[in-house]
Every structure is written in structure tokens, then in C-alpha cells.
PDB file of C-alpha atoms in Angstrom:
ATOM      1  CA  UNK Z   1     -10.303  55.728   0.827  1.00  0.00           C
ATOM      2  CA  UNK Z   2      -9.512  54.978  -2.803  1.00  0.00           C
ATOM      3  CA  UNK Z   3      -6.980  52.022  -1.385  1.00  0.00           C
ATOM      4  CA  UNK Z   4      -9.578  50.464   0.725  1.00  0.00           C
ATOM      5  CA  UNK Z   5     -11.825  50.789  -2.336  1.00  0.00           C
ATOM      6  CA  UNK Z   6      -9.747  48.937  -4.186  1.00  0.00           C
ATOM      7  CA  UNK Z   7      -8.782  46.405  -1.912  1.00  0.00           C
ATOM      8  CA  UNK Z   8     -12.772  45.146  -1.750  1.00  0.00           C
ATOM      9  CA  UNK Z   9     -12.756  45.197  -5.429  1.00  0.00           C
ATOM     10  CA  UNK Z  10      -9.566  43.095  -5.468  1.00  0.00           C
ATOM     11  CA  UNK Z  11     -10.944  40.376  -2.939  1.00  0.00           C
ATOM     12  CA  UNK Z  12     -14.218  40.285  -4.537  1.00  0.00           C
ATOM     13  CA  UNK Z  13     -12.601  39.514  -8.437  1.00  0.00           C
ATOM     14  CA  UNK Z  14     -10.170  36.665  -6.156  1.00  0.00           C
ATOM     15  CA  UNK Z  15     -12.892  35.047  -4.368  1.00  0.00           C
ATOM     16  CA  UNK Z  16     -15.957  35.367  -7.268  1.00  0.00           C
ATOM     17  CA  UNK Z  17     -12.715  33.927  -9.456  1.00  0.00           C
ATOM     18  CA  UNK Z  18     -11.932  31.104  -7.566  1.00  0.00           C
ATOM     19  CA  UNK Z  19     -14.876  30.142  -6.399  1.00  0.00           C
ATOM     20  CA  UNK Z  20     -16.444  29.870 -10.155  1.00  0.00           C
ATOM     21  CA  UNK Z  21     -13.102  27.721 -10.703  1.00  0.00           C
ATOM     22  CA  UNK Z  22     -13.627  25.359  -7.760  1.00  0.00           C
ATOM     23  CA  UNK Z  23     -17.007  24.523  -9.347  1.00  0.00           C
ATOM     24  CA  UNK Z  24     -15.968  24.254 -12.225  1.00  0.00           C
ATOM     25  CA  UNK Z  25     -13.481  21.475 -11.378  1.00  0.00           C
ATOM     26  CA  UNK Z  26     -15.739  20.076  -9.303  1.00  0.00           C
ATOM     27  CA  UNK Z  27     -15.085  20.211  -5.640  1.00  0.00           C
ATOM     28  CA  UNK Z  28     -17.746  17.640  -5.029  1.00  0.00           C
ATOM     29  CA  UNK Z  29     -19.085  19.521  -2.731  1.00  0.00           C
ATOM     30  CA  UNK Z  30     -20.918  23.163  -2.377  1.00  0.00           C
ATOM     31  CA  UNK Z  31     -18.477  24.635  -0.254  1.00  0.00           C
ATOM     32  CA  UNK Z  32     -17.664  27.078  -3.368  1.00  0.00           C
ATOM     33  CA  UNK Z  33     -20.783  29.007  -2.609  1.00  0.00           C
ATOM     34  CA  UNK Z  34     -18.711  30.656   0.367  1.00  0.00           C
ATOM     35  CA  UNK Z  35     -16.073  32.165  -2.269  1.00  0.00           C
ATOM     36  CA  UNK Z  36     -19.089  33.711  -3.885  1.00  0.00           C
ATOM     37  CA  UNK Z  37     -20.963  35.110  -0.804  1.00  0.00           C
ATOM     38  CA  UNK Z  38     -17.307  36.461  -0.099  1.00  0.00           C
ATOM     39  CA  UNK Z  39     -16.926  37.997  -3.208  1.00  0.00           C
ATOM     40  CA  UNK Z  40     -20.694  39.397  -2.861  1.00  0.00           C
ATOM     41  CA  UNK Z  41     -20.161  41.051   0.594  1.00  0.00           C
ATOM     42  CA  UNK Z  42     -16.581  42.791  -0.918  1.00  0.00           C
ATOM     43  CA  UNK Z  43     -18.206  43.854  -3.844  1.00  0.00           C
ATOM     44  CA  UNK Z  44     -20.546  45.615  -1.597  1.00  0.00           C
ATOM     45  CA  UNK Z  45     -18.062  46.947   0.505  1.00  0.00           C
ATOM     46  CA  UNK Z  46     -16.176  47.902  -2.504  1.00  0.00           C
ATOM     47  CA  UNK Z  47     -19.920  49.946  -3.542  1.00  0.00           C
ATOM     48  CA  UNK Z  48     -20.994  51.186  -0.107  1.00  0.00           C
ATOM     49  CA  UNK Z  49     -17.687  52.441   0.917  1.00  0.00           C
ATOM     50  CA  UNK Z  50     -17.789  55.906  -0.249  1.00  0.00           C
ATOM     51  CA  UNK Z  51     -21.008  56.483   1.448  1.00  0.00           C
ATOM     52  CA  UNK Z  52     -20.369  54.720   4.282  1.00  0.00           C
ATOM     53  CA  UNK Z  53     -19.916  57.191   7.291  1.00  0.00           C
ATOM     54  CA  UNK Z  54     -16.536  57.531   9.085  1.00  0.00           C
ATOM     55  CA  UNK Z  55     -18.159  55.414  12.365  1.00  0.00           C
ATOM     56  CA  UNK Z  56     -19.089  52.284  10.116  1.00  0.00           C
ATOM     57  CA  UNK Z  57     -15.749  52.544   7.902  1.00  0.00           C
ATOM     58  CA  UNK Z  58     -13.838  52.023  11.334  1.00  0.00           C
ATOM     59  CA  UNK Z  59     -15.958  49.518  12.755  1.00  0.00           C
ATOM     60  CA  UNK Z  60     -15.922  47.299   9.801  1.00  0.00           C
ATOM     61  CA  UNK Z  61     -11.818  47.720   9.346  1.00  0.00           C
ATOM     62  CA  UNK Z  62     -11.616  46.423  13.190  1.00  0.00           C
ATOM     63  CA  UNK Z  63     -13.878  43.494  12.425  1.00  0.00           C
ATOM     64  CA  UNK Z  64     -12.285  42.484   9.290  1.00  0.00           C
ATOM     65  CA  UNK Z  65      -8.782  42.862  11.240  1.00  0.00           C
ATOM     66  CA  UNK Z  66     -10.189  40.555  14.256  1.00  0.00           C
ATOM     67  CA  UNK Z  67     -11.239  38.401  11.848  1.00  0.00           C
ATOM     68  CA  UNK Z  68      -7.649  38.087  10.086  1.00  0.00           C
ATOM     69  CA  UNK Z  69      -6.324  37.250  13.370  1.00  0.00           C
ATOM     70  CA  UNK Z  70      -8.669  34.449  14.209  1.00  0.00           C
ATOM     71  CA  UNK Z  71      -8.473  32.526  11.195  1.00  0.00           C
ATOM     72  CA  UNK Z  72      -4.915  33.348  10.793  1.00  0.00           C
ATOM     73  CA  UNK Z  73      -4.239  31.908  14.696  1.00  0.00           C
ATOM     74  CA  UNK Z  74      -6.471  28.548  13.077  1.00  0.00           C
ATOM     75  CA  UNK Z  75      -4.864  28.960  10.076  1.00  0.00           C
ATOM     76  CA  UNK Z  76      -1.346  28.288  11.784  1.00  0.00           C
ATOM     77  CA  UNK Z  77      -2.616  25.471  14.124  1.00  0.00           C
ATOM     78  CA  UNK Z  78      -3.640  23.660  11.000  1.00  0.00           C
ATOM     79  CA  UNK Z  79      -0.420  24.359   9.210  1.00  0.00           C
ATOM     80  CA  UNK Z  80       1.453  22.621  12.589  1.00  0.00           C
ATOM     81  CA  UNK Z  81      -0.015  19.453  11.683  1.00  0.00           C
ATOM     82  CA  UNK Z  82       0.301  19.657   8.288  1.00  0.00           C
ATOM     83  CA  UNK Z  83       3.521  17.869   8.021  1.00  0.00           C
ATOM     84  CA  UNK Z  84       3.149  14.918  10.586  1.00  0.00           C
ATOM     85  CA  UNK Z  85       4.882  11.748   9.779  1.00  0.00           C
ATOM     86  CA  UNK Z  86       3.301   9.626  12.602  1.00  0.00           C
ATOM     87  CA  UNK Z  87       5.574   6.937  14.905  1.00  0.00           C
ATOM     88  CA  UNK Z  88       7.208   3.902  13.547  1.00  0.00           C
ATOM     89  CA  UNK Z  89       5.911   0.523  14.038  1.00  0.00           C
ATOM     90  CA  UNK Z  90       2.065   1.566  15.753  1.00  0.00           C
ATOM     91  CA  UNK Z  91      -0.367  -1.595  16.580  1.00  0.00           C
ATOM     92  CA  UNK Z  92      -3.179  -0.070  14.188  1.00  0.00           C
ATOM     93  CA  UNK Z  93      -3.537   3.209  11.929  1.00  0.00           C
ATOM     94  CA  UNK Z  94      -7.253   4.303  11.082  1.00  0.00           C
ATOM     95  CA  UNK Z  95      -7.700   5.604   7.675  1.00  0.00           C
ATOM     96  CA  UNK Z  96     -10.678   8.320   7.473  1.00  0.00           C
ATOM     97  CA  UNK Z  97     -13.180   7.673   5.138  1.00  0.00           C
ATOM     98  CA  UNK Z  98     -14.438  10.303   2.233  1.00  0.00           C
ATOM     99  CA  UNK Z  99     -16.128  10.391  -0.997  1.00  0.00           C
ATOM    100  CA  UNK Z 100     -15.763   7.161  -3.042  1.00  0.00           C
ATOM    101  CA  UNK Z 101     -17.494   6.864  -6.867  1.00  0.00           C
ATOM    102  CA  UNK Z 102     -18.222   3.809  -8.989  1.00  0.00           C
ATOM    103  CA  UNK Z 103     -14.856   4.528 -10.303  1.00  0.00           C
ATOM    104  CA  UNK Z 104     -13.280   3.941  -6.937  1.00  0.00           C
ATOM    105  CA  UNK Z 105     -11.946   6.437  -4.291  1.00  0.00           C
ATOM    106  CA  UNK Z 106     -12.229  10.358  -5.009  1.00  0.00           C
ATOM    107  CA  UNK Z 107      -8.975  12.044  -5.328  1.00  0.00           C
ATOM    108  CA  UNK Z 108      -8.959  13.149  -1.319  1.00  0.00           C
ATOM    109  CA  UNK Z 109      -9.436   9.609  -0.443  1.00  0.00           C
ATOM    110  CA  UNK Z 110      -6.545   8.081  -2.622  1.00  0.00           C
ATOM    111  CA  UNK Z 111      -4.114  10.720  -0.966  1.00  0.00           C
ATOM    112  CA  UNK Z 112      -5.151   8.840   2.152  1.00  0.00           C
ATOM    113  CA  UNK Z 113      -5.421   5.201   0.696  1.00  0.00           C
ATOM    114  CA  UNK Z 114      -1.604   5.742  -0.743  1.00  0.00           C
ATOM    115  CA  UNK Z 115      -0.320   6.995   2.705  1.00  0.00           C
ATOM    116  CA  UNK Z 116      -1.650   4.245   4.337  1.00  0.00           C
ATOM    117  CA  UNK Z 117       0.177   1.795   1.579  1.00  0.00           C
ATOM    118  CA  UNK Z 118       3.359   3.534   2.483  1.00  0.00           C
ATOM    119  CA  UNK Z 119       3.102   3.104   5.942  1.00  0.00           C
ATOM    120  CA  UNK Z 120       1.751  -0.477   6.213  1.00  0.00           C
ATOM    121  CA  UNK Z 121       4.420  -1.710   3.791  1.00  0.00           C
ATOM    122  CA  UNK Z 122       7.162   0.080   5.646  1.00  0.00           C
ATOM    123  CA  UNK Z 123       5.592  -1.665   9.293  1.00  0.00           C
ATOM    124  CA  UNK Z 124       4.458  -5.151   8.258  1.00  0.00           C
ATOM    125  CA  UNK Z 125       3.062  -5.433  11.831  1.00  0.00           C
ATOM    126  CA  UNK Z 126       0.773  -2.834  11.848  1.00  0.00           C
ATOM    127  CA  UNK Z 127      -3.194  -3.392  10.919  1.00  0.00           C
ATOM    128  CA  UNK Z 128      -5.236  -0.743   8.549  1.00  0.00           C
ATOM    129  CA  UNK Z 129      -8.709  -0.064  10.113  1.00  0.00           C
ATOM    130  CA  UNK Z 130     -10.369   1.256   7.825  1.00  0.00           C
ATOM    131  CA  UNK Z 131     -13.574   3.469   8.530  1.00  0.00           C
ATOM    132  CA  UNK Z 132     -16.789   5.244   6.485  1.00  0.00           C
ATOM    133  CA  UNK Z 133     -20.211   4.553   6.068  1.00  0.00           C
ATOM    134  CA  UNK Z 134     -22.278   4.443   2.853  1.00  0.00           C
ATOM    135  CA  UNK Z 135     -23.427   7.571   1.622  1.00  0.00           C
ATOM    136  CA  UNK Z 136     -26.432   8.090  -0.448  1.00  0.00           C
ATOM    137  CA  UNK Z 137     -24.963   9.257  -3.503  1.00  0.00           C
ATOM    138  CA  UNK Z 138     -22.080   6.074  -2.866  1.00  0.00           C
ATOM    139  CA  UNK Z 139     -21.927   2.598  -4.490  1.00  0.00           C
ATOM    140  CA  UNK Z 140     -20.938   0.789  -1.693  1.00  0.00           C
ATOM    141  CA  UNK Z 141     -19.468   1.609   2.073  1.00  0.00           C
ATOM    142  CA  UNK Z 142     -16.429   4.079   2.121  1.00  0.00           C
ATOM    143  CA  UNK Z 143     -14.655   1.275   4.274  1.00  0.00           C
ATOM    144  CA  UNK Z 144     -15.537  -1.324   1.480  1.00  0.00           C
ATOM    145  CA  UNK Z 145     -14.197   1.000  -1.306  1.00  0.00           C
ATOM    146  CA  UNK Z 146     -11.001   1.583   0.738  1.00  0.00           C
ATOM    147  CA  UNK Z 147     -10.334  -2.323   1.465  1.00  0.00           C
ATOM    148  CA  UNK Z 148     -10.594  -3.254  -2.250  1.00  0.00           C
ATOM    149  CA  UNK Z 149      -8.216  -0.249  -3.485  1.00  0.00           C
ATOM    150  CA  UNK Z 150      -6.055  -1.251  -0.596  1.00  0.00           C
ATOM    151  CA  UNK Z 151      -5.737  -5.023  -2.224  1.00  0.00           C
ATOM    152  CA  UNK Z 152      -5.316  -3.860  -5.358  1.00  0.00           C
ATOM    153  CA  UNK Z 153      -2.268  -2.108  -4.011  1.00  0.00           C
ATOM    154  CA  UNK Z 154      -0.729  -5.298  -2.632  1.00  0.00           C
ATOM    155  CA  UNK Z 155      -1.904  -5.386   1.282  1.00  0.00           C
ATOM    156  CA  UNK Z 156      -3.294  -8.310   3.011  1.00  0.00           C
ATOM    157  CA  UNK Z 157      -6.430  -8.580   2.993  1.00  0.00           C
ATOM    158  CA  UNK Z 158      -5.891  -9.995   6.866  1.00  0.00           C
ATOM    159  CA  UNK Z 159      -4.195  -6.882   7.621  1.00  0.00           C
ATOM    160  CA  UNK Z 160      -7.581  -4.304   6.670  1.00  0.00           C
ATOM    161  CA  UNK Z 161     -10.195  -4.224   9.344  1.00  0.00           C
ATOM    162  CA  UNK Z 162     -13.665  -2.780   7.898  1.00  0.00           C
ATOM    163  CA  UNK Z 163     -15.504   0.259   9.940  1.00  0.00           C
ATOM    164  CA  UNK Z 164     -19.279   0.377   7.963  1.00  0.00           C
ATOM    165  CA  UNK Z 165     -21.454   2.513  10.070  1.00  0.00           C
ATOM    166  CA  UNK Z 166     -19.613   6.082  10.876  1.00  0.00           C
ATOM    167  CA  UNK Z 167     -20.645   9.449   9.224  1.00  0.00           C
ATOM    168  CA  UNK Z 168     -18.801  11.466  10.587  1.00  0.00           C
ATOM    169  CA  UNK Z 169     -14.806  12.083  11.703  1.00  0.00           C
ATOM    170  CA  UNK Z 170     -15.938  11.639  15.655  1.00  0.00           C
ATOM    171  CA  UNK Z 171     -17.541   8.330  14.575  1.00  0.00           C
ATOM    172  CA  UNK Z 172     -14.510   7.315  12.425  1.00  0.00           C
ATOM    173  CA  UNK Z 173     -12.711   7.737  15.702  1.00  0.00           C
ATOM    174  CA  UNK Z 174     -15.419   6.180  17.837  1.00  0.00           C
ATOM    175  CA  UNK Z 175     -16.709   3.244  15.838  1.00  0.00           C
ATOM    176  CA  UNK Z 176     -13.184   2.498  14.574  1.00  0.00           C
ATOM    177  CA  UNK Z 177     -12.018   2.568  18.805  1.00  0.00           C
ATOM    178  CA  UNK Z 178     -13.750  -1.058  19.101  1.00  0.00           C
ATOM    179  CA  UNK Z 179     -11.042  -2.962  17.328  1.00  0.00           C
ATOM    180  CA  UNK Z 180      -8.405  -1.271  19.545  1.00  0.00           C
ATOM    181  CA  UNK Z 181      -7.535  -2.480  22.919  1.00  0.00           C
ATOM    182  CA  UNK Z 182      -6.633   0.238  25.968  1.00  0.00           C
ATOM    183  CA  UNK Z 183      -2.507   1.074  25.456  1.00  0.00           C
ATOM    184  CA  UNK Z 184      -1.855  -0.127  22.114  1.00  0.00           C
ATOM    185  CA  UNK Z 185      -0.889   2.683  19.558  1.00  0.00           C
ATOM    186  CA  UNK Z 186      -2.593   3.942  16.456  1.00  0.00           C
ATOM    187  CA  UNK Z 187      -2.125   6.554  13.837  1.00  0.00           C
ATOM    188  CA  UNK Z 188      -4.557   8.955  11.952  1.00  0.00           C
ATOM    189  CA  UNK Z 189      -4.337   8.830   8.149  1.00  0.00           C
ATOM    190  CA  UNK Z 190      -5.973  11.932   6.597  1.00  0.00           C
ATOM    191  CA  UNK Z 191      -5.353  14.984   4.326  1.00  0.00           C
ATOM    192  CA  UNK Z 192      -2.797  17.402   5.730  1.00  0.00           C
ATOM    193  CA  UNK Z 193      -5.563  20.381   6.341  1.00  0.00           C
ATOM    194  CA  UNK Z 194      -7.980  17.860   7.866  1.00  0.00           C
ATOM    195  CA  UNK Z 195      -4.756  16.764  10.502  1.00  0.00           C
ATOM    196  CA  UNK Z 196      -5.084  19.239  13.309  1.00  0.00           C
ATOM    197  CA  UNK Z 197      -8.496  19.164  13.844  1.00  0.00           C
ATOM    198  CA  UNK Z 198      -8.867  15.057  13.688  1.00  0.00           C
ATOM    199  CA  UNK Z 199      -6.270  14.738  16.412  1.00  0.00           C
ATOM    200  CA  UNK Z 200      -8.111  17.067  18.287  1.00  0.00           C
ATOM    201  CA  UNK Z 201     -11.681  14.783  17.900  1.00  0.00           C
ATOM    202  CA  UNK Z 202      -9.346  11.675  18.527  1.00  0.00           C
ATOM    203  CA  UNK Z 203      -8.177  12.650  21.248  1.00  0.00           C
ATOM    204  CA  UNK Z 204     -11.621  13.712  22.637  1.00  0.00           C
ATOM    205  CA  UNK Z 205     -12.846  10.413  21.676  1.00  0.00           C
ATOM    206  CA  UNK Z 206     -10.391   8.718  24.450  1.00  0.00           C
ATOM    207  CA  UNK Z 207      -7.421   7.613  21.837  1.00  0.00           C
ATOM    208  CA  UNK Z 208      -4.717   7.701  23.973  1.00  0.00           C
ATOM    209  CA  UNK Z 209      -1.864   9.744  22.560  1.00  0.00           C
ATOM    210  CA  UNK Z 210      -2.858   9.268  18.311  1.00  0.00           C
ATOM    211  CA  UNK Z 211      -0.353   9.832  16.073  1.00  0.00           C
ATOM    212  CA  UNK Z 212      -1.169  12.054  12.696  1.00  0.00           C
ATOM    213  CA  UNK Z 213       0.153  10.595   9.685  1.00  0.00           C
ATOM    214  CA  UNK Z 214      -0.206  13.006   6.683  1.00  0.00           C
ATOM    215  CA  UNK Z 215      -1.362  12.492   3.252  1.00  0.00           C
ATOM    216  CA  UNK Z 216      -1.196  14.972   0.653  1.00  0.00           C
ATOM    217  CA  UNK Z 217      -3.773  16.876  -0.796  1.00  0.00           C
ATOM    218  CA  UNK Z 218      -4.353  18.647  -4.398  1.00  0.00           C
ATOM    219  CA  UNK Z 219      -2.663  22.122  -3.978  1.00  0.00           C
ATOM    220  CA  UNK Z 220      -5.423  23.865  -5.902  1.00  0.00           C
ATOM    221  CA  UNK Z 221      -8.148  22.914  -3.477  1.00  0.00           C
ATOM    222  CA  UNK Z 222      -5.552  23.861  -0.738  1.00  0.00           C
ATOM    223  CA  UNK Z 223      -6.938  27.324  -0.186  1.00  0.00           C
ATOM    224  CA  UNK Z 224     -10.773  25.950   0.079  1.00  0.00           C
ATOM    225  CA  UNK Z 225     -10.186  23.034   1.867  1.00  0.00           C
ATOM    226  CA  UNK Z 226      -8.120  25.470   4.666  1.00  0.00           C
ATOM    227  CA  UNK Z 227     -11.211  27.805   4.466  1.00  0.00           C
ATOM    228  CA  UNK Z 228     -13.464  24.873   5.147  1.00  0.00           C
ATOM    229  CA  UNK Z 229     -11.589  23.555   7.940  1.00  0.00           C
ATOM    230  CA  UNK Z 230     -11.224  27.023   9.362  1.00  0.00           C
ATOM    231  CA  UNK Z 231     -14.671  27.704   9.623  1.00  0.00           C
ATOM    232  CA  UNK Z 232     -15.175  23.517  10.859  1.00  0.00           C
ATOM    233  CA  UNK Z 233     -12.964  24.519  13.589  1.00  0.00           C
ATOM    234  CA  UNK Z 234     -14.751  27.413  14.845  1.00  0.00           C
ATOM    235  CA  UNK Z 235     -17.622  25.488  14.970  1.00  0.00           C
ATOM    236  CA  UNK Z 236     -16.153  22.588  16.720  1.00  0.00           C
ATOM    237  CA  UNK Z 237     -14.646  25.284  19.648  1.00  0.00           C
ATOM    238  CA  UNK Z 238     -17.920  26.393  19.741  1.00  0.00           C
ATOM    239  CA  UNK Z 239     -19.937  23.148  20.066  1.00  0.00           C
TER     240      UNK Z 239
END
């Protein structure tokens, strides 16, 4: 009992922890609130525990367990695509839009922006679309953003194709599907723990046979952003 104890005390310290580091960083976003509901609900584990009758103690360890399996089944789906280097020499590649500032492209999106540079300038054939809508709290379109740091990096400006209107991944996929005709080949640019789940929405969206081409991502966000699309997954199974 004193192990399990100890164990809900230990998760709650790692999740409270990181989560008050992820906003203090600044995630841009307010997915850190999860670490701290994660760390509330162990910490009340950690209290209720002793008290808890035998019945509810078992329950809960067989829940927690079947939850360890699911997200560690996602978890290794994810990791699969994590590493994808995408075909030589494809007709287009779509680069996914995400957060851009007045300074230019958040640090997710530049992953994505420089993978695309090493692509394009190792196939001079292929064209960049690239795709995201303006956001509220953005200067301009993430597609605009993208095509001038894209410039600035040395590609022809004859080479980017601009996708203005999506919001989401499906409509990066869906809006960006116009400037592609039926057989030719395109590649996915985005993060490595966004890969698995975007091939799964492109191919939903009628993209015959995409190709993931992964970027990097910031190894400290690693655990959130995995979390995040964990629990995006589940929802897209569901939905």
C-alpha cells in the first residue's frame, strides 16, 4: 500500500512539475493545464488511498493499467512515423501550417519550414504548397508567413503555392488537394509526433498514397506534444 502511495505522490510532483515548466516556457498554448489536472487527480489518489476500500483500490489499478496500454499502443503508432523520410523526387509536398508571430514562424513551424528547404533544394522539381489560415491572434495568413520565410531561405518564389483559408489539419489536406491533380505524388511536412496521425487524415481526405516527411521538434515539449496527440487521436477514432 505504502508503494502505491508513493507512486501517486511521485506522478503528481512529475506532472504538477512539468506542467508549471511548460507554462513557464510558454507552450503557446493551454495544453499544460492537463499536467496539472494529472497531478491533481494523483495527489488525490496519493490522499484517498489509505481509505479507499479494497474494491475501489482494485478497480482503479485495472483502469489505470488499461489506460497504460491504450496510450502506450498510440504511443507506439506515433513513434512509427516519427522517423519518416518521405520519397525522392514527389510532384508537390504540403507543409502544415501552425502558429506564426510578428516575429515570423513559431519554433514548431520553422522545424517544418527548414524540412521543407531541405527537401525542395535536394528535388528542384518538386512544388511547396503551403497551407494555414489566419488566426486571430496572427499578423498575417500562416501560408503567407511560411512563403516569405521560405524566400528568405533561397526558394523560388514560383515554386511556393499559397493555401489561405484552412483551420484545421483535415482542411490543410483538403483545401491544399485543389492544386494537385489525381496520380501525382505529394509529401506531408510536419513535426514528428504530429506524423502518424496527419497521414491518417490525408489519407481520409482521398491523397492517394502521401508520403510523411519528418521535421524535428523541441525535445522538451516532446512529452506534451505526445500527450496532446495521444489524447487528439482518441478523439479522432472516436469521431
Amino acid at each position: 500500500m505504502k508503494i502505491v502511495t508513493i507512486f501517486w505522490i511521485l506522478l503528481a510532483v512529475l506532472c504538477g512539475g512539468y506542467g508549471i515548466l511548460i507554462r513557464a516556457i510558454g507552450s503557446g498554448t493551454g495544453f499544460f493545464l492537463v499536467w496539472i489536472a494529472l497531478a491533481c487527480s494523483a495527489a488525490a489518489q496519493a490522499g484517498l488511498w489509505g481509505i479507499m476500500p479494497q474494491f475501489l483500490r482494485r478497480v482503479t489499478l485495472v483502469l489505470l493499467c488499461l489506460i497504460l496500454v491504450l496510450f502506450a499502443g498510440i504511443g507506439g503508432c506515433i513513434g512509427s512515423k516519427m522517423n519518416t523520410e518521405g520519397k525522392t523526387g514527389l510532384d508537390y509536398i504540403i507543409v502544415l501550417g501552425a502558429q506564426v508571430y510578428e516575429r515570423g514562424p513559431s519554433a514548431v513551424l520553422r522545424f517544418r519550414l527548414d524540412k521543407a528547404v531541405e527537401y525542395l533544394n535536394e528535388n528542384p522539381q518538386t512544388k511547396c504548397i503551403v497551407s494555414g489560415g489566419k488566426g486571430s491572434n496572427e499578423p498575417c495568413s500562416e501560408a503567407e508567413g511560411m512563403e516569405k520565410y521560405l524566400i528568405r531561405q533561397g526558394i523560388p518564389e514560383e515554386r511556393i503555392l499559397k493555401e489561405e483559408k484552412s483551420k484545421t489539419t483535415a482542411e490543410n489536406i483538403q483545401y491544399s488537394k485543389k492544386f494537385i491533380k489525381s496520380k501525382e505524388s505529394v509529401g506531408i511536412v510536419t513535426n514528428n509526433f504530429h506524423m502518424f496521425r496527419a497521414l491518417q487524415i490525408a489519407k481520409r481526405q482521398g491523397l492517394e498514397d502521401p508520403s510523411g516527411i519528418a521535421a524535428e521538434s523541441t525535445a522538451l515539449y516532446l512529452p506534451n506534444n505526445v500527450l496532446r496527440e495521444i489524447l487528439a487521436e482518441i478523439k479522432y477514432l472516436i469521431f
